[in-house]
mmCIF file of C-alpha atoms in Angstrom:
data_model
loop_
_atom_site.group_PDB
_atom_site.id
_atom_site.type_symbol
_atom_site.label_atom_id
_atom_site.label_comp_id
_atom_site.label_asym_id
_atom_site.label_seq_id
_atom_site.Cartn_x
_atom_site.Cartn_y
_atom_site.Cartn_z
ATOM 1 C CA MET A 1 -63.230 3.289 -24.252
ATOM 2 C CA THR A 2 -63.776 5.483 -27.276
ATOM 3 C CA THR A 3 -64.534 2.539 -29.568
ATOM 4 C CA ASN A 4 -67.615 1.703 -27.515
ATOM 5 C CA SER A 5 -68.659 5.358 -27.500
ATOM 6 C CA LYS A 6 -68.407 5.540 -31.267
ATOM 7 C CA LEU A 7 -70.395 2.341 -31.700
ATOM 8 C CA ILE A 8 -73.219 3.395 -29.404
ATOM 9 C CA ASN A 9 -73.441 6.768 -31.112
ATOM 10 C CA GLN A 10 -73.725 4.935 -34.446
ATOM 11 C CA LEU A 11 -76.641 2.719 -33.432
ATOM 12 C CA ILE A 12 -80.111 3.483 -34.741
ATOM 13 C CA ILE A 13 -82.245 3.259 -31.620
ATOM 14 C CA LYS A 14 -85.736 4.243 -32.840
ATOM 15 C CA ARG A 15 -88.125 2.394 -35.166
ATOM 16 C CA GLN A 16 -89.043 5.472 -37.202
ATOM 17 C CA ILE A 17 -85.398 6.231 -37.894
ATOM 18 C CA ILE A 18 -84.903 2.652 -39.123
ATOM 19 C CA ASP A 19 -87.777 3.238 -41.571
ATOM 20 C CA ASP A 20 -86.304 6.551 -42.707
ATOM 21 C CA VAL A 21 -82.812 5.117 -43.189
ATOM 22 C CA PHE A 22 -84.191 2.103 -45.042
ATOM 23 C CA PHE A 23 -86.076 4.416 -47.393
ATOM 24 C CA ASP A 24 -82.833 6.247 -48.185
ATOM 25 C CA PHE A 25 -81.067 2.889 -48.474
ATOM 26 C CA CYS A 26 -83.531 1.740 -51.138
ATOM 27 C CA ILE A 27 -83.124 4.874 -53.271
ATOM 28 C CA ASP A 28 -79.324 4.877 -53.273
ATOM 29 C CA ARG A 29 -78.708 7.392 -50.516
ATOM 30 C CA GLY A 30 -76.188 6.647 -47.789
ATOM 31 C CA LYS A 31 -74.548 3.367 -46.831
ATOM 32 C CA ARG A 32 -75.240 0.247 -48.896
ATOM 33 C CA MET A 33 -75.253 -2.309 -46.076
ATOM 34 C CA PHE A 34 -77.756 -2.879 -43.266
ATOM 35 C CA THR A 35 -77.432 -5.002 -40.127
ATOM 36 C CA TYR A 36 -78.650 -5.364 -36.545
ATOM 37 C CA PHE A 37 -76.747 -5.283 -33.258
ATOM 38 C CA ASN A 38 -77.870 -7.239 -30.200
ATOM 39 C CA GLN A 39 -76.452 -8.798 -27.031
ATOM 40 C CA ASN A 40 -74.591 -11.460 -29.002
ATOM 41 C CA SER A 41 -73.246 -8.863 -31.447
ATOM 42 C CA PHE A 42 -71.998 -6.810 -28.508
ATOM 43 C CA ASN A 43 -69.949 -9.746 -27.207
ATOM 44 C CA ILE A 44 -68.590 -10.484 -30.673
ATOM 45 C CA PHE A 45 -67.685 -6.803 -31.020
ATOM 46 C CA TYR A 46 -65.388 -7.199 -28.002
ATOM 47 C CA GLU A 47 -63.836 -10.428 -29.245
ATOM 48 C CA ASN A 48 -63.547 -10.124 -33.046
ATOM 49 C CA ASN A 49 -61.345 -7.353 -34.364
ATOM 50 C CA ASP A 50 -62.350 -7.867 -38.010
ATOM 51 C CA TYR A 51 -66.026 -7.429 -37.133
ATOM 52 C CA ARG A 52 -65.259 -4.415 -34.961
ATOM 53 C CA GLN A 53 -63.351 -2.706 -37.773
ATOM 54 C CA ILE A 54 -66.070 -2.966 -40.435
ATOM 55 C CA LEU A 55 -69.224 -1.871 -38.574
ATOM 56 C CA ASP A 56 -68.693 1.773 -39.523
ATOM 57 C CA SER A 57 -69.582 0.778 -43.086
ATOM 58 C CA PHE A 58 -73.086 -0.392 -42.120
ATOM 59 C CA ASN A 59 -76.392 1.109 -41.136
ATOM 60 C CA VAL A 60 -76.692 -0.578 -37.714
ATOM 61 C CA TYR A 61 -79.786 -0.711 -35.515
ATOM 62 C CA GLN A 62 -79.978 -1.943 -31.933
ATOM 63 C CA GLU A 63 -82.053 -5.056 -31.402
ATOM 64 C CA GLY A 64 -83.278 -7.301 -28.621
ATOM 65 C CA ILE A 65 -84.274 -6.989 -24.997
ATOM 66 C CA GLY A 66 -80.694 -7.336 -23.725
ATOM 67 C CA LEU A 67 -79.291 -4.399 -25.640
ATOM 68 C CA PHE A 68 -82.404 -2.325 -24.993
ATOM 69 C CA LEU A 69 -82.002 -2.793 -21.228
ATOM 70 C CA ALA A 70 -78.290 -2.064 -21.507
ATOM 71 C CA LEU A 71 -78.901 1.221 -23.324
ATOM 72 C CA ARG A 72 -81.460 2.250 -20.732
ATOM 73 C CA PHE A 73 -78.985 1.327 -17.969
ATOM 74 C CA LEU A 74 -76.462 3.573 -19.721
ATOM 75 C CA LYS A 75 -79.057 6.358 -19.576
ATOM 76 C CA ILE A 76 -79.844 6.414 -23.297
ATOM 77 C CA LYS A 77 -83.502 7.061 -22.627
ATOM 78 C CA GLU A 78 -84.563 7.512 -26.260
ATOM 79 C CA ALA A 79 -83.839 3.839 -27.037
ATOM 80 C CA GLU A 80 -86.899 1.836 -28.073
ATOM 81 C CA ARG A 81 -87.445 -1.904 -27.831
ATOM 82 C CA ILE A 82 -86.781 -3.177 -31.349
ATOM 83 C CA ASP A 83 -87.270 -6.711 -32.664
ATOM 84 C CA ALA A 84 -85.145 -7.728 -35.663
ATOM 85 C CA THR A 85 -87.691 -10.234 -36.981
ATOM 86 C CA GLU A 86 -90.333 -7.504 -37.174
ATOM 87 C CA VAL A 87 -87.871 -5.083 -38.808
ATOM 88 C CA HIS A 88 -86.809 -7.652 -41.392
ATOM 89 C CA GLU A 89 -90.415 -8.578 -42.140
ATOM 90 C CA LYS A 90 -91.223 -4.930 -42.788
ATOM 91 C CA MET A 91 -88.182 -4.570 -45.054
ATOM 92 C CA ILE A 92 -88.980 -7.728 -47.017
ATOM 93 C CA LYS A 93 -92.633 -6.768 -47.460
ATOM 94 C CA SER A 94 -91.480 -3.416 -48.819
ATOM 95 C CA LEU A 95 -89.292 -5.202 -51.384
ATOM 96 C CA ILE A 96 -92.159 -7.572 -52.232
ATOM 97 C CA SER A 97 -94.514 -4.633 -52.815
ATOM 98 C CA LYS A 98 -92.068 -3.269 -55.401
ATOM 99 C CA ASN A 99 -91.444 -6.720 -56.907
ATOM 100 C CA GLU A 100 -87.727 -6.273 -56.352
ATOM 101 C CA LYS A 101 -85.544 -9.180 -57.394
ATOM 102 C CA ILE A 102 -83.714 -10.731 -54.444
ATOM 103 C CA ILE A 103 -80.512 -12.719 -53.982
ATOM 104 C CA PHE A 104 -80.353 -14.840 -50.840
ATOM 105 C CA ILE A 105 -77.184 -16.289 -49.313
ATOM 106 C CA GLY A 106 -77.382 -18.470 -46.226
ATOM 107 C CA GLY A 107 -78.479 -21.718 -44.651
ATOM 108 C CA ARG A 108 -78.536 -24.990 -46.552
ATOM 109 C CA PHE A 109 -81.963 -25.080 -48.165
ATOM 110 C CA GLU A 110 -83.124 -27.446 -50.868
ATOM 111 C CA GLU A 111 -83.407 -25.073 -53.809
ATOM 112 C CA ASN A 112 -86.644 -26.241 -55.417
ATOM 113 C CA GLU A 113 -88.457 -26.108 -52.085
ATOM 114 C CA LEU A 114 -86.941 -22.725 -51.257
ATOM 115 C CA PHE A 115 -88.061 -21.222 -54.555
ATOM 116 C CA ARG A 116 -91.510 -22.765 -54.097
ATOM 117 C CA ARG A 117 -91.905 -21.141 -50.687
ATOM 118 C CA CYS A 118 -90.611 -17.817 -51.970
ATOM 119 C CA LYS A 119 -93.170 -17.927 -54.758
ATOM 120 C CA ILE A 120 -95.957 -18.519 -52.248
ATOM 121 C CA ALA A 121 -94.658 -15.589 -50.186
ATOM 122 C CA LYS A 122 -94.461 -13.508 -53.409
ATOM 123 C CA LEU A 123 -90.762 -12.961 -52.819
ATOM 124 C CA ASN A 124 -89.020 -12.542 -56.172
ATOM 125 C CA LEU A 125 -85.955 -14.718 -55.510
ATOM 126 C CA GLU A 126 -83.594 -14.626 -58.470
ATOM 127 C CA TYR A 127 -80.653 -16.558 -57.043
ATOM 128 C CA TYR A 128 -79.775 -18.631 -53.976
ATOM 129 C CA HIS A 129 -76.424 -19.756 -52.551
ATOM 130 C CA HIS A 130 -75.964 -21.786 -49.372
ATOM 131 C CA GLY A 131 -74.057 -20.241 -46.476
ATOM 132 C CA TYR A 132 -71.403 -22.890 -45.917
ATOM 133 C CA PHE A 133 -68.225 -21.735 -47.632
ATOM 134 C CA ASP A 134 -64.879 -20.132 -46.899
ATOM 135 C CA LEU A 135 -65.069 -16.341 -47.009
ATOM 136 C CA ASN A 136 -61.611 -16.275 -48.581
ATOM 137 C CA GLY A 137 -62.841 -18.126 -51.643
ATOM 138 C CA ILE A 138 -65.724 -16.106 -53.056
ATOM 139 C CA ASP A 139 -64.571 -15.505 -56.637
ATOM 140 C CA ASP A 140 -67.152 -17.863 -58.135
ATOM 141 C CA LEU A 141 -69.880 -16.385 -55.946
ATOM 142 C CA VAL A 142 -68.972 -12.847 -57.035
ATOM 143 C CA GLN A 143 -69.061 -13.918 -60.676
ATOM 144 C CA ASN A 144 -72.509 -15.460 -60.227
ATOM 145 C CA LEU A 145 -73.857 -12.416 -58.398
ATOM 146 C CA ASN A 146 -72.446 -10.096 -61.036
ATOM 147 C CA SER A 147 -74.534 -11.840 -63.681
ATOM 148 C CA LYS A 148 -77.792 -11.233 -61.784
ATOM 149 C CA ASP A 149 -80.145 -8.278 -62.109
ATOM 150 C CA ALA A 150 -81.210 -8.239 -58.456
ATOM 151 C CA LYS A 151 -80.182 -5.121 -56.541
ATOM 152 C CA PHE A 152 -80.802 -6.575 -53.073
ATOM 153 C CA ILE A 153 -78.694 -9.274 -51.441
ATOM 154 C CA LEU A 154 -80.010 -10.849 -48.241
ATOM 155 C CA ILE A 155 -77.391 -12.657 -46.153
ATOM 156 C CA GLY A 156 -78.467 -14.994 -43.368
ATOM 157 C CA MET A 157 -75.318 -16.566 -41.967
ATOM 158 C CA GLY A 158 -75.157 -15.301 -38.399
ATOM 159 C CA THR A 159 -72.899 -12.653 -36.898
ATOM 160 C CA PRO A 160 -70.070 -11.987 -37.676
ATOM 161 C CA LYS A 161 -69.846 -14.155 -40.796
ATOM 162 C CA GLN A 162 -72.721 -12.409 -42.569
ATOM 163 C CA GLU A 163 -71.270 -8.939 -41.929
ATOM 164 C CA LEU A 164 -67.779 -10.008 -43.008
ATOM 165 C CA LEU A 165 -69.188 -11.457 -46.232
ATOM 166 C CA ALA A 166 -71.312 -8.353 -46.826
ATOM 167 C CA TYR A 167 -68.245 -6.157 -46.429
ATOM 168 C CA LYS A 168 -66.236 -8.270 -48.872
ATOM 169 C CA LEU A 169 -69.032 -8.289 -51.449
ATOM 170 C CA SER A 170 -69.549 -4.544 -51.158
ATOM 171 C CA SER A 171 -66.099 -3.954 -52.601
ATOM 172 C CA PHE A 172 -67.121 -5.744 -55.817
ATOM 173 C CA PHE A 173 -70.490 -4.075 -56.467
ATOM 174 C CA THR A 174 -71.686 -0.497 -56.650
ATOM 175 C CA ASP A 175 -75.247 -1.329 -57.702
ATOM 176 C CA LYS A 176 -76.251 -3.872 -55.046
ATOM 177 C CA LYS A 177 -77.489 -3.321 -51.492
ATOM 178 C CA ILE A 178 -76.900 -5.868 -48.755
ATOM 179 C CA ILE A 179 -79.121 -6.660 -45.753
ATOM 180 C CA CYS A 180 -77.917 -9.033 -43.023
ATOM 181 C CA ILE A 181 -80.925 -10.956 -41.721
ATOM 182 C CA GLY A 182 -79.638 -13.791 -39.525
ATOM 183 C CA ASN A 183 -82.091 -16.723 -39.508
ATOM 184 C CA PHE A 184 -85.086 -14.586 -40.533
ATOM 185 C CA MET A 185 -85.812 -16.637 -43.662
ATOM 186 C CA ASN A 186 -86.495 -19.687 -41.507
ATOM 187 C CA TYR A 187 -89.380 -17.824 -39.872
ATOM 188 C CA PHE A 188 -90.607 -15.885 -42.879
ATOM 189 C CA LEU A 189 -90.841 -18.924 -45.145
ATOM 190 C CA GLY A 190 -92.261 -21.234 -42.508
ATOM 191 C CA TYR A 191 -89.319 -23.560 -41.955
ATOM 192 C CA GLN A 192 -89.260 -22.692 -38.264
ATOM 193 C CA LYS A 193 -91.866 -21.358 -35.834
ATOM 194 C CA ARG A 194 -91.323 -18.290 -33.687
ATOM 195 C CA ALA A 195 -91.854 -18.436 -29.954
ATOM 196 C CA PRO A 196 -95.492 -18.222 -28.831
ATOM 197 C CA LYS A 197 -96.736 -14.654 -28.586
ATOM 198 C CA LEU A 198 -96.936 -14.775 -24.778
ATOM 199 C CA LEU A 199 -93.219 -15.575 -24.531
ATOM 200 C CA ARG A 200 -92.443 -12.746 -26.940
ATOM 201 C CA VAL A 201 -94.487 -10.324 -24.843
ATOM 202 C CA LEU A 202 -92.619 -11.497 -21.744
ATOM 203 C CA GLN A 203 -89.311 -10.910 -23.593
ATOM 204 C CA LEU A 204 -88.446 -14.619 -23.354
ATOM 205 C CA GLU A 205 -88.094 -15.463 -27.032
ATOM 206 C CA TRP A 206 -84.362 -15.951 -26.500
ATOM 207 C CA PHE A 207 -85.116 -18.712 -23.972
ATOM 208 C CA TYR A 208 -87.498 -20.428 -26.390
ATOM 209 C CA ARG A 209 -84.765 -20.379 -29.042
ATOM 210 C CA PHE A 210 -82.298 -21.817 -26.547
ATOM 211 C CA LEU A 211 -84.655 -24.703 -25.743
ATOM 212 C CA GLN A 212 -84.999 -25.423 -29.472
ATOM 213 C CA ASP A 213 -81.215 -25.689 -29.966
ATOM 214 C CA PRO A 214 -79.446 -25.770 -26.574
ATOM 215 C CA TYR A 215 -76.160 -27.203 -27.842
ATOM 216 C CA ARG A 216 -75.591 -24.463 -30.430
ATOM 217 C CA LEU A 217 -76.914 -21.597 -28.297
ATOM 218 C CA PHE A 218 -75.424 -22.497 -24.911
ATOM 219 C CA LYS A 219 -72.414 -20.227 -25.370
ATOM 220 C CA ARG A 220 -74.495 -17.375 -26.814
ATOM 221 C CA TYR A 221 -77.069 -17.258 -24.038
ATOM 222 C CA ILE A 222 -76.084 -19.171 -20.906
ATOM 223 C CA LEU A 223 -72.465 -18.011 -20.973
ATOM 224 C CA GLY A 224 -72.898 -14.928 -23.132
ATOM 225 C CA ILE A 225 -75.638 -13.080 -21.236
ATOM 226 C CA PRO A 226 -73.702 -12.780 -17.938
ATOM 227 C CA VAL A 227 -70.580 -11.706 -19.855
ATOM 228 C CA PHE A 228 -72.618 -9.133 -21.754
ATOM 229 C CA PHE A 229 -74.073 -7.535 -18.633
ATOM 230 C CA TRP A 230 -70.677 -7.522 -16.912
ATOM 231 C CA ARG A 231 -69.224 -5.646 -19.891
ATOM 232 C CA VAL A 232 -72.095 -3.170 -19.842
ATOM 233 C CA PHE A 233 -71.593 -2.678 -16.115
ATOM 234 C CA LYS A 234 -67.891 -1.979 -16.703
ATOM 235 C CA LEU A 235 -68.842 0.661 -19.258
ATOM 236 C CA LYS A 236 -70.924 2.311 -16.585
ATOM 237 C CA LEU A 237 -68.130 2.082 -14.020
ATOM 238 C CA ASN A 238 -65.643 3.585 -16.455
ATOM 239 C CA ASN A 239 -67.938 6.544 -16.975
ATOM 240 C CA ASP A 240 -67.576 6.281 -20.737
ATOM 241 C CA LYS A 241 -68.772 9.441 -22.483
ATOM 242 C CA LEU A 242 -71.315 7.584 -24.565
ATOM 243 C CA LEU A 243 -73.154 10.538 -26.027
ATOM 244 C CA GLN A 244 -70.204 12.765 -26.881
#
């Protein structure tokens, strides 16, 4: 299963390396797209060929308790427990400190309220576009983005749609950098509360999210978690040469 070996070798598995890669990312060194990879991403990787084919083009870091436990089970002892919300917050605060202009694509926010909250958070949002559109029809979006000064595009549309859009947009721009952030903006701008700290410490934030939206997340968690661990177990059984 060489595809899995290649993917796992590609993953950034330490917090300090994420910081180092992001620094290079911001000063035009290396790949121009950033995303995370968790238990749900792992399942999508198995099921979506388009997503599987484009990940090489991204800086990808491992995220979440599920993938962390899986990497440890696969004897990748250097892996650290990484939380995407904390990583994204650190990235966004870095952009805020430099007053970087930001483009945000995702969700369906009321624009005036979104800009108001961004102003309070000192996030220099130059342009917003909702996340409900066909990825095959992005000509108008590309034209709008091309007219903006912002160098950083944040996409919060969920995996794999956000990565597929990022990949498409990257072919149009050489001066913009793209960060896939999932639903981070909901937390950062106060639209949605994170799980209580105790649940986060107990690694149960996923369960809190499920209780908040059981219909949408049933497949991801209740069905997806057992499938994920079965696939990881099969990797172990197949003696995949993960670190070669």
